[in-house]
PDB file of C-alpha atoms in Angstrom:
ATOM      1  CA  UNK D  18      35.756 162.043 -15.708  1.00  0.00           C
ATOM      2  CA  UNK D  19      37.444 160.526 -18.770  1.00  0.00           C
ATOM      3  CA  UNK D  20      35.196 162.569 -21.059  1.00  0.00           C
ATOM      4  CA  UNK D  21      36.181 165.828 -19.308  1.00  0.00           C
ATOM      5  CA  UNK D  22      39.864 164.892 -19.503  1.00  0.00           C
ATOM      6  CA  UNK D  23      39.654 164.388 -23.278  1.00  0.00           C
ATOM      7  CA  UNK D  24      38.037 167.808 -23.703  1.00  0.00           C
ATOM      8  CA  UNK D  25      40.774 169.381 -21.547  1.00  0.00           C
ATOM      9  CA  UNK D  26      43.527 167.797 -23.699  1.00  0.00           C
ATOM     10  CA  UNK D  27      41.797 169.059 -26.826  1.00  0.00           C
ATOM     11  CA  UNK D  28      41.728 172.627 -25.498  1.00  0.00           C
ATOM     12  CA  UNK D  29      45.394 172.465 -24.421  1.00  0.00           C
ATOM     13  CA  UNK D  30      46.418 171.231 -27.872  1.00  0.00           C
ATOM     14  CA  UNK D  31      44.608 174.119 -29.540  1.00  0.00           C
ATOM     15  CA  UNK D  32      46.222 176.681 -27.246  1.00  0.00           C
ATOM     16  CA  UNK D  33      49.668 175.187 -27.812  1.00  0.00           C
ATOM     17  CA  UNK D  34      49.166 175.631 -31.547  1.00  0.00           C
ATOM     18  CA  UNK D  35      48.427 179.309 -31.134  1.00  0.00           C
ATOM     19  CA  UNK D  36      44.680 178.949 -31.695  1.00  0.00           C
ATOM     20  CA  UNK D  37      42.427 180.543 -29.113  1.00  0.00           C
ATOM     21  CA  UNK D  38      38.756 179.707 -29.695  1.00  0.00           C
ATOM     22  CA  UNK D  39      36.104 182.209 -28.801  1.00  0.00           C
ATOM     23  CA  UNK D  40      33.724 181.539 -25.941  1.00  0.00           C
ATOM     24  CA  UNK D  41      30.949 180.866 -28.427  1.00  0.00           C
ATOM     25  CA  UNK D  42      33.053 178.326 -30.337  1.00  0.00           C
ATOM     26  CA  UNK D  43      34.114 176.573 -27.146  1.00  0.00           C
ATOM     27  CA  UNK D  44      30.545 176.466 -25.839  1.00  0.00           C
ATOM     28  CA  UNK D  45      29.301 175.120 -29.171  1.00  0.00           C
ATOM     29  CA  UNK D  46      31.926 172.372 -29.232  1.00  0.00           C
ATOM     30  CA  UNK D  47      31.139 171.374 -25.662  1.00  0.00           C
ATOM     31  CA  UNK D  48      27.397 171.334 -26.439  1.00  0.00           C
ATOM     32  CA  UNK D  49      27.993 169.001 -29.386  1.00  0.00           C
ATOM     33  CA  UNK D  50      30.139 166.735 -27.225  1.00  0.00           C
ATOM     34  CA  UNK D  51      27.435 166.624 -24.555  1.00  0.00           C
ATOM     35  CA  UNK D  52      24.720 165.870 -27.106  1.00  0.00           C
ATOM     36  CA  UNK D  53      26.756 163.052 -28.656  1.00  0.00           C
ATOM     37  CA  UNK D  54      27.450 161.582 -25.223  1.00  0.00           C
ATOM     38  CA  UNK D  55      23.732 161.677 -24.368  1.00  0.00           C
ATOM     39  CA  UNK D  56      22.839 159.992 -27.661  1.00  0.00           C
ATOM     40  CA  UNK D  57      25.444 157.276 -27.101  1.00  0.00           C
ATOM     41  CA  UNK D  58      24.149 156.629 -23.586  1.00  0.00           C
ATOM     42  CA  UNK D  59      20.564 156.468 -24.834  1.00  0.00           C
ATOM     43  CA  UNK D  60      21.552 153.963 -27.539  1.00  0.00           C
ATOM     44  CA  UNK D  61      23.442 151.770 -25.098  1.00  0.00           C
ATOM     45  CA  UNK D  62      20.512 151.706 -22.657  1.00  0.00           C
ATOM     46  CA  UNK D  63      18.078 150.760 -25.435  1.00  0.00           C
ATOM     47  CA  UNK D  64      20.008 147.677 -26.595  1.00  0.00           C
ATOM     48  CA  UNK D  65      18.491 144.324 -25.742  1.00  0.00           C
ATOM     49  CA  UNK D  66      18.924 140.582 -26.187  1.00  0.00           C
ATOM     50  CA  UNK D  67      15.872 138.683 -27.404  1.00  0.00           C
ATOM     51  CA  UNK D  68      15.545 134.925 -26.957  1.00  0.00           C
ATOM     52  CA  UNK D  69      12.776 133.018 -28.709  1.00  0.00           C
ATOM     53  CA  UNK D  70      12.084 129.622 -27.113  1.00  0.00           C
ATOM     54  CA  UNK D  71      10.544 126.973 -29.367  1.00  0.00           C
ATOM     55  CA  UNK D  72       8.884 123.602 -28.739  1.00  0.00           C
ATOM     56  CA  UNK D  73       8.076 120.686 -31.032  1.00  0.00           C
ATOM     57  CA  UNK D  74       6.088 117.615 -29.909  1.00  0.00           C
ATOM     58  CA  UNK D  75       7.333 114.351 -31.388  1.00  0.00           C
ATOM     59  CA  UNK D  76       4.689 111.632 -31.733  1.00  0.00           C
ATOM     60  CA  UNK D  77       4.938 107.949 -32.466  1.00  0.00           C
ATOM     61  CA  UNK D  78       3.276 108.588 -35.830  1.00  0.00           C
ATOM     62  CA  UNK D  79       6.265 110.745 -36.791  1.00  0.00           C
ATOM     63  CA  UNK D  80       8.490 107.661 -36.533  1.00  0.00           C
ATOM     64  CA  UNK D  81       6.223 105.051 -38.076  1.00  0.00           C
ATOM     65  CA  UNK D  82       5.223 105.315 -41.719  1.00  0.00           C
ATOM     66  CA  UNK D  83       3.129 102.134 -41.960  1.00  0.00           C
ATOM     67  CA  UNK D  84       0.445 101.917 -39.302  1.00  0.00           C
ATOM     68  CA  UNK D  85      -1.559  98.834 -38.463  1.00  0.00           C
ATOM     69  CA  UNK D  86      -5.249  98.827 -37.705  1.00  0.00           C
ATOM     70  CA  UNK D  87      -5.984 100.086 -34.218  1.00  0.00           C
ATOM     71  CA  UNK D  88      -2.790 102.163 -34.113  1.00  0.00           C
ATOM     72  CA  UNK D  89      -2.826 104.631 -31.246  1.00  0.00           C
ATOM     73  CA  UNK D  90      -0.637 107.691 -31.460  1.00  0.00           C
ATOM     74  CA  UNK D  91       1.284 108.766 -28.367  1.00  0.00           C
ATOM     75  CA  UNK D  92       3.585 111.627 -27.510  1.00  0.00           C
ATOM     76  CA  UNK D  93       7.170 110.372 -27.352  1.00  0.00           C
ATOM     77  CA  UNK D  94       8.991 113.537 -26.365  1.00  0.00           C
ATOM     78  CA  UNK D  95       9.156 117.302 -26.732  1.00  0.00           C
ATOM     79  CA  UNK D  96      12.094 118.902 -28.493  1.00  0.00           C
ATOM     80  CA  UNK D  97      13.286 122.388 -27.616  1.00  0.00           C
ATOM     81  CA  UNK D  98      15.193 125.054 -29.520  1.00  0.00           C
ATOM     82  CA  UNK D  99      16.238 128.661 -28.992  1.00  0.00           C
ATOM     83  CA  UNK D 100      16.941 131.618 -31.253  1.00  0.00           C
ATOM     84  CA  UNK D 101      19.006 134.510 -29.907  1.00  0.00           C
ATOM     85  CA  UNK D 102      19.041 137.912 -31.604  1.00  0.00           C
ATOM     86  CA  UNK D 103      19.953 141.473 -30.695  1.00  0.00           C
ATOM     87  CA  UNK D 104      17.101 143.939 -30.374  1.00  0.00           C
ATOM     88  CA  UNK D 105      16.505 147.571 -29.576  1.00  0.00           C
ATOM     89  CA  UNK D 106      13.833 149.410 -27.598  1.00  0.00           C
ATOM     90  CA  UNK D 107      12.145 152.016 -29.790  1.00  0.00           C
ATOM     91  CA  UNK D 108      11.039 155.263 -28.168  1.00  0.00           C
ATOM     92  CA  UNK D 109       7.321 155.677 -27.551  1.00  0.00           C
ATOM     93  CA  UNK D 110       6.334 152.066 -28.297  1.00  0.00           C
ATOM     94  CA  UNK D 111       7.144 149.800 -25.297  1.00  0.00           C
ATOM     95  CA  UNK D 112       8.402 147.418 -27.973  1.00  0.00           C
ATOM     96  CA  UNK D 113      11.785 145.827 -28.565  1.00  0.00           C
ATOM     97  CA  UNK D 114      12.411 145.450 -32.287  1.00  0.00           C
ATOM     98  CA  UNK D 115      14.433 142.847 -34.130  1.00  0.00           C
ATOM     99  CA  UNK D 116      14.157 141.358 -37.634  1.00  0.00           C
ATOM    100  CA  UNK D 117      11.359 139.035 -38.717  1.00  0.00           C
ATOM    101  CA  UNK D 118      13.630 136.083 -39.512  1.00  0.00           C
ATOM    102  CA  UNK D 119      14.624 135.893 -35.845  1.00  0.00           C
ATOM    103  CA  UNK D 120      10.985 135.281 -34.889  1.00  0.00           C
ATOM    104  CA  UNK D 121      10.242 132.726 -37.595  1.00  0.00           C
ATOM    105  CA  UNK D 122       9.678 129.235 -36.216  1.00  0.00           C
ATOM    106  CA  UNK D 123      12.045 126.411 -37.185  1.00  0.00           C
ATOM    107  CA  UNK D 124      10.380 123.574 -39.084  1.00  0.00           C
ATOM    108  CA  UNK D 125       7.752 121.882 -36.942  1.00  0.00           C
ATOM    109  CA  UNK D 126       8.341 124.107 -33.910  1.00  0.00           C
ATOM    110  CA  UNK D 127       6.006 126.635 -32.326  1.00  0.00           C
ATOM    111  CA  UNK D 128       6.853 129.575 -30.121  1.00  0.00           C
ATOM    112  CA  UNK D 129       6.395 128.911 -26.426  1.00  0.00           C
ATOM    113  CA  UNK D 130       7.949 131.936 -24.715  1.00  0.00           C
ATOM    114  CA  UNK D 131      10.097 134.933 -25.499  1.00  0.00           C
ATOM    115  CA  UNK D 132      12.628 136.518 -23.158  1.00  0.00           C
ATOM    116  CA  UNK D 133      14.034 140.028 -23.302  1.00  0.00           C
ATOM    117  CA  UNK D 134      17.145 141.157 -21.450  1.00  0.00           C
ATOM    118  CA  UNK D 135      17.903 144.857 -21.467  1.00  0.00           C
ATOM    119  CA  UNK D 136      21.341 146.430 -21.286  1.00  0.00           C
ATOM    120  CA  UNK D 137      20.761 147.377 -17.635  1.00  0.00           C
ATOM    121  CA  UNK D 138      20.368 143.709 -16.717  1.00  0.00           C
ATOM    122  CA  UNK D 139      16.586 143.703 -16.316  1.00  0.00           C
ATOM    123  CA  UNK D 140      14.825 140.685 -17.789  1.00  0.00           C
ATOM    124  CA  UNK D 141      11.270 140.004 -18.844  1.00  0.00           C
ATOM    125  CA  UNK D 142       9.387 136.982 -20.123  1.00  0.00           C
ATOM    126  CA  UNK D 143       6.350 136.916 -22.379  1.00  0.00           C
ATOM    127  CA  UNK D 144       4.110 134.536 -24.272  1.00  0.00           C
ATOM    128  CA  UNK D 145       3.891 134.040 -28.028  1.00  0.00           C
ATOM    129  CA  UNK D 146       1.103 136.633 -28.039  1.00  0.00           C
ATOM    130  CA  UNK D 147       3.563 139.389 -27.164  1.00  0.00           C
ATOM    131  CA  UNK D 148       5.366 138.907 -30.495  1.00  0.00           C
ATOM    132  CA  UNK D 149       4.232 140.615 -33.689  1.00  0.00           C
ATOM    133  CA  UNK D 150       5.713 140.303 -37.191  1.00  0.00           C
ATOM    134  CA  UNK D 151       5.170 142.897 -39.911  1.00  0.00           C
ATOM    135  CA  UNK D 152       7.233 142.714 -43.100  1.00  0.00           C
ATOM    136  CA  UNK D 153      10.957 142.652 -42.319  1.00  0.00           C
ATOM    137  CA  UNK D 154      10.456 143.451 -38.638  1.00  0.00           C
ATOM    138  CA  UNK D 155       9.396 141.677 -35.479  1.00  0.00           C
ATOM    139  CA  UNK D 156       8.652 143.274 -32.139  1.00  0.00           C
ATOM    140  CA  UNK D 157       8.155 142.085 -28.589  1.00  0.00           C
ATOM    141  CA  UNK D 158       5.757 144.011 -26.381  1.00  0.00           C
ATOM    142  CA  UNK D 159       7.393 144.631 -22.989  1.00  0.00           C
ATOM    143  CA  UNK D 160       6.005 146.023 -19.749  1.00  0.00           C
ATOM    144  CA  UNK D 161       6.429 149.593 -18.578  1.00  0.00           C
ATOM    145  CA  UNK D 162       8.003 148.244 -15.386  1.00  0.00           C
ATOM    146  CA  UNK D 163      10.758 146.566 -17.390  1.00  0.00           C
ATOM    147  CA  UNK D 164      11.618 149.726 -19.327  1.00  0.00           C
ATOM    148  CA  UNK D 165      11.224 152.200 -16.468  1.00  0.00           C
ATOM    149  CA  UNK D 166      13.878 154.903 -16.783  1.00  0.00           C
ATOM    150  CA  UNK D 167      14.837 153.895 -20.340  1.00  0.00           C
ATOM    151  CA  UNK D 168      13.726 156.226 -23.114  1.00  0.00           C
ATOM    152  CA  UNK D 169      14.433 154.007 -26.079  1.00  0.00           C
ATOM    153  CA  UNK D 170      15.822 155.332 -29.354  1.00  0.00           C
ATOM    154  CA  UNK D 171      13.997 157.483 -31.903  1.00  0.00           C
ATOM    155  CA  UNK D 172      13.533 156.208 -35.456  1.00  0.00           C
ATOM    156  CA  UNK D 173      14.430 158.200 -38.555  1.00  0.00           C
ATOM    157  CA  UNK D 174      12.161 156.848 -41.284  1.00  0.00           C
ATOM    158  CA  UNK D 175      13.476 156.711 -44.847  1.00  0.00           C
ATOM    159  CA  UNK D 176      10.969 157.613 -47.587  1.00  0.00           C
ATOM    160  CA  UNK D 177       9.479 154.563 -49.276  1.00  0.00           C
ATOM    161  CA  UNK D 178      11.583 153.535 -52.262  1.00  0.00           C
ATOM    162  CA  UNK D 179      14.627 155.517 -51.128  1.00  0.00           C
ATOM    163  CA  UNK D 180      17.917 154.160 -49.869  1.00  0.00           C
ATOM    164  CA  UNK D 181      19.831 155.451 -46.863  1.00  0.00           C
ATOM    165  CA  UNK D 182      22.310 157.045 -49.246  1.00  0.00           C
ATOM    166  CA  UNK D 183      19.572 158.825 -51.210  1.00  0.00           C
ATOM    167  CA  UNK D 184      18.089 160.126 -47.967  1.00  0.00           C
ATOM    168  CA  UNK D 185      21.134 161.073 -45.901  1.00  0.00           C
ATOM    169  CA  UNK D 186      23.961 161.441 -48.425  1.00  0.00           C
ATOM    170  CA  UNK D 187      27.593 160.312 -48.416  1.00  0.00           C
ATOM    171  CA  UNK D 188      27.963 160.547 -44.638  1.00  0.00           C
ATOM    172  CA  UNK D 189      25.728 157.529 -44.026  1.00  0.00           C
ATOM    173  CA  UNK D 190      27.890 155.396 -46.339  1.00  0.00           C
ATOM    174  CA  UNK D 191      30.965 156.246 -44.277  1.00  0.00           C
ATOM    175  CA  UNK D 192      29.125 155.294 -41.074  1.00  0.00           C
ATOM    176  CA  UNK D 193      27.893 152.059 -42.644  1.00  0.00           C
ATOM    177  CA  UNK D 194      31.404 151.163 -43.782  1.00  0.00           C
ATOM    178  CA  UNK D 195      32.697 151.669 -40.250  1.00  0.00           C
ATOM    179  CA  UNK D 196      29.773 149.640 -38.888  1.00  0.00           C
ATOM    180  CA  UNK D 197      30.627 146.633 -41.075  1.00  0.00           C
ATOM    181  CA  UNK D 198      34.410 146.798 -40.669  1.00  0.00           C
ATOM    182  CA  UNK D 199      34.240 147.113 -36.870  1.00  0.00           C
ATOM    183  CA  UNK D 200      32.263 143.838 -36.849  1.00  0.00           C
ATOM    184  CA  UNK D 201      34.716 142.016 -39.089  1.00  0.00           C
ATOM    185  CA  UNK D 202      32.686 142.106 -42.290  1.00  0.00           C
ATOM    186  CA  UNK D 203      35.553 142.094 -44.768  1.00  0.00           C
ATOM    187  CA  UNK D 204      36.590 139.671 -47.515  1.00  0.00           C
ATOM    188  CA  UNK D 205      37.158 135.981 -46.671  1.00  0.00           C
ATOM    189  CA  UNK D 206      40.789 136.381 -47.721  1.00  0.00           C
ATOM    190  CA  UNK D 207      41.285 139.327 -45.373  1.00  0.00           C
ATOM    191  CA  UNK D 208      39.676 137.316 -42.583  1.00  0.00           C
ATOM    192  CA  UNK D 209      42.114 134.448 -43.114  1.00  0.00           C
ATOM    193  CA  UNK D 210      45.159 136.722 -43.227  1.00  0.00           C
ATOM    194  CA  UNK D 211      44.228 138.833 -40.202  1.00  0.00           C
ATOM    195  CA  UNK D 212      42.277 136.347 -38.114  1.00  0.00           C
ATOM    196  CA  UNK D 213      39.393 138.823 -37.874  1.00  0.00           C
ATOM    197  CA  UNK D 214      36.074 137.160 -37.091  1.00  0.00           C
ATOM    198  CA  UNK D 215      32.743 138.259 -38.481  1.00  0.00           C
ATOM    199  CA  UNK D 216      30.732 139.120 -35.344  1.00  0.00           C
ATOM    200  CA  UNK D 217      27.774 140.798 -37.052  1.00  0.00           C
ATOM    201  CA  UNK D 218      24.393 139.367 -36.021  1.00  0.00           C
ATOM    202  CA  UNK D 219      20.911 139.452 -37.460  1.00  0.00           C
ATOM    203  CA  UNK D 220      18.876 142.075 -35.659  1.00  0.00           C
ATOM    204  CA  UNK D 221      21.760 144.424 -34.843  1.00  0.00           C
ATOM    205  CA  UNK D 222      20.648 148.054 -35.061  1.00  0.00           C
ATOM    206  CA  UNK D 223      22.309 150.610 -37.311  1.00  0.00           C
ATOM    207  CA  UNK D 224      22.163 154.189 -36.078  1.00  0.00           C
ATOM    208  CA  UNK D 225      22.804 157.419 -37.921  1.00  0.00           C
ATOM    209  CA  UNK D 226      23.008 160.805 -36.223  1.00  0.00           C
ATOM    210  CA  UNK D 227      21.686 159.316 -33.010  1.00  0.00           C
ATOM    211  CA  UNK D 228      18.611 157.761 -34.602  1.00  0.00           C
ATOM    212  CA  UNK D 229      17.712 154.203 -35.557  1.00  0.00           C
ATOM    213  CA  UNK D 230      17.456 153.801 -39.326  1.00  0.00           C
ATOM    214  CA  UNK D 231      17.825 150.056 -39.968  1.00  0.00           C
ATOM    215  CA  UNK D 232      18.359 146.564 -38.568  1.00  0.00           C
ATOM    216  CA  UNK D 233      20.594 143.854 -40.016  1.00  0.00           C
ATOM    217  CA  UNK D 234      18.311 141.307 -41.710  1.00  0.00           C
ATOM    218  CA  UNK D 235      21.091 139.054 -43.032  1.00  0.00           C
ATOM    219  CA  UNK D 236      24.820 138.799 -42.347  1.00  0.00           C
ATOM    220  CA  UNK D 237      26.986 139.244 -45.459  1.00  0.00           C
ATOM    221  CA  UNK D 238      30.121 137.095 -45.732  1.00  0.00           C
ATOM    222  CA  UNK D 239      32.106 139.971 -47.211  1.00  0.00           C
ATOM    223  CA  UNK D 240      31.931 143.748 -47.373  1.00  0.00           C
ATOM    224  CA  UNK D 241      28.745 144.336 -49.412  1.00  0.00           C
ATOM    225  CA  UNK D 242      30.010 146.500 -52.266  1.00  0.00           C
ATOM    226  CA  UNK D 243      27.310 147.645 -54.659  1.00  0.00           C
ATOM    227  CA  UNK D 244      27.502 146.966 -58.409  1.00  0.00           C
ATOM    228  CA  UNK D 245      27.238 150.730 -58.936  1.00  0.00           C
ATOM    229  CA  UNK D 246      29.925 151.543 -56.387  1.00  0.00           C
ATOM    230  CA  UNK D 247      29.648 152.311 -52.694  1.00  0.00           C
ATOM    231  CA  UNK D 248      28.070 149.922 -50.199  1.00  0.00           C
ATOM    232  CA  UNK D 249      24.998 147.823 -50.851  1.00  0.00           C
ATOM    233  CA  UNK D 250      22.149 148.162 -48.344  1.00  0.00           C
ATOM    234  CA  UNK D 251      20.535 144.842 -49.306  1.00  0.00           C
ATOM    235  CA  UNK D 252      21.495 143.232 -45.984  1.00  0.00           C
ATOM    236  CA  UNK D 253      19.547 145.868 -44.034  1.00  0.00           C
ATOM    237  CA  UNK D 254      15.890 146.164 -43.083  1.00  0.00           C
ATOM    238  CA  UNK D 255      15.325 149.910 -43.380  1.00  0.00           C
ATOM    239  CA  UNK D 256      12.621 151.728 -41.436  1.00  0.00           C
ATOM    240  CA  UNK D 257      10.120 153.415 -43.747  1.00  0.00           C
ATOM    241  CA  UNK D 258       7.173 155.664 -42.808  1.00  0.00           C
ATOM    242  CA  UNK D 259       4.293 153.743 -41.278  1.00  0.00           C
ATOM    243  CA  UNK D 260       6.347 150.751 -40.080  1.00  0.00           C
ATOM    244  CA  UNK D 261       5.987 151.596 -36.407  1.00  0.00           C
ATOM    245  CA  UNK D 262       2.334 152.524 -36.825  1.00  0.00           C
ATOM    246  CA  UNK D 263       1.473 149.053 -38.122  1.00  0.00           C
ATOM    247  CA  UNK D 264       2.717 147.563 -34.855  1.00  0.00           C
ATOM    248  CA  UNK D 265       0.786 150.070 -32.756  1.00  0.00           C
ATOM    249  CA  UNK D 266      -2.560 149.868 -34.565  1.00  0.00           C
ATOM    250  CA  UNK D 267      -2.723 146.398 -36.158  1.00  0.00           C
ATOM    251  CA  UNK D 268      -3.542 144.055 -33.293  1.00  0.00           C
TER     252      UNK D 268
END
């Protein structure tokens, strides 16, 4: 209803200014609006929260450096830790992707379980075997029952060796700037003066033209301006051709 109201206001404003669009122009504008709304809905439905649950056994031998003859090692306790990261369901894979660093075990810990919560509230739980790491990316294999009715997002692969800017042009830099600023990635001084908090997280997806092109692999403390001008893409894990295929074929 709100979407239709915005379109109606837009048409009224044009008519008040003496501009009368043709039927073809109006239909084209409405088609674009509908397509953008569908893409936004598909992105929102594909977002997920991934929780990696770690365990580390602590033995008596970990506490004692000098051991007498006949020393018998015993388990003292088990320590637990969790890593939370955003993820995104990729179309045609039944896999939720995040960045590899999210799935890397803390020192001495091993992965016990992984949990995935989708944007629609559905939750699933898997073993360590459901997690795969390839390069900068990690994925969690989820069941078809969990993702029923969710299409996932398509990936736009960037040619190997190319940047987003080299592939898509100036428009992607504008989108990336908005992406960072909306999440409070500015200078430390600006953060202090405005009280803006940096809310960017490792694993957050970056979309361009309705398609997934990269995930955040590290959170910059300031707006990442490139030495050559424009924005640096060093904090992103960019999807290149063959990335998805390695997860589907390499068991």
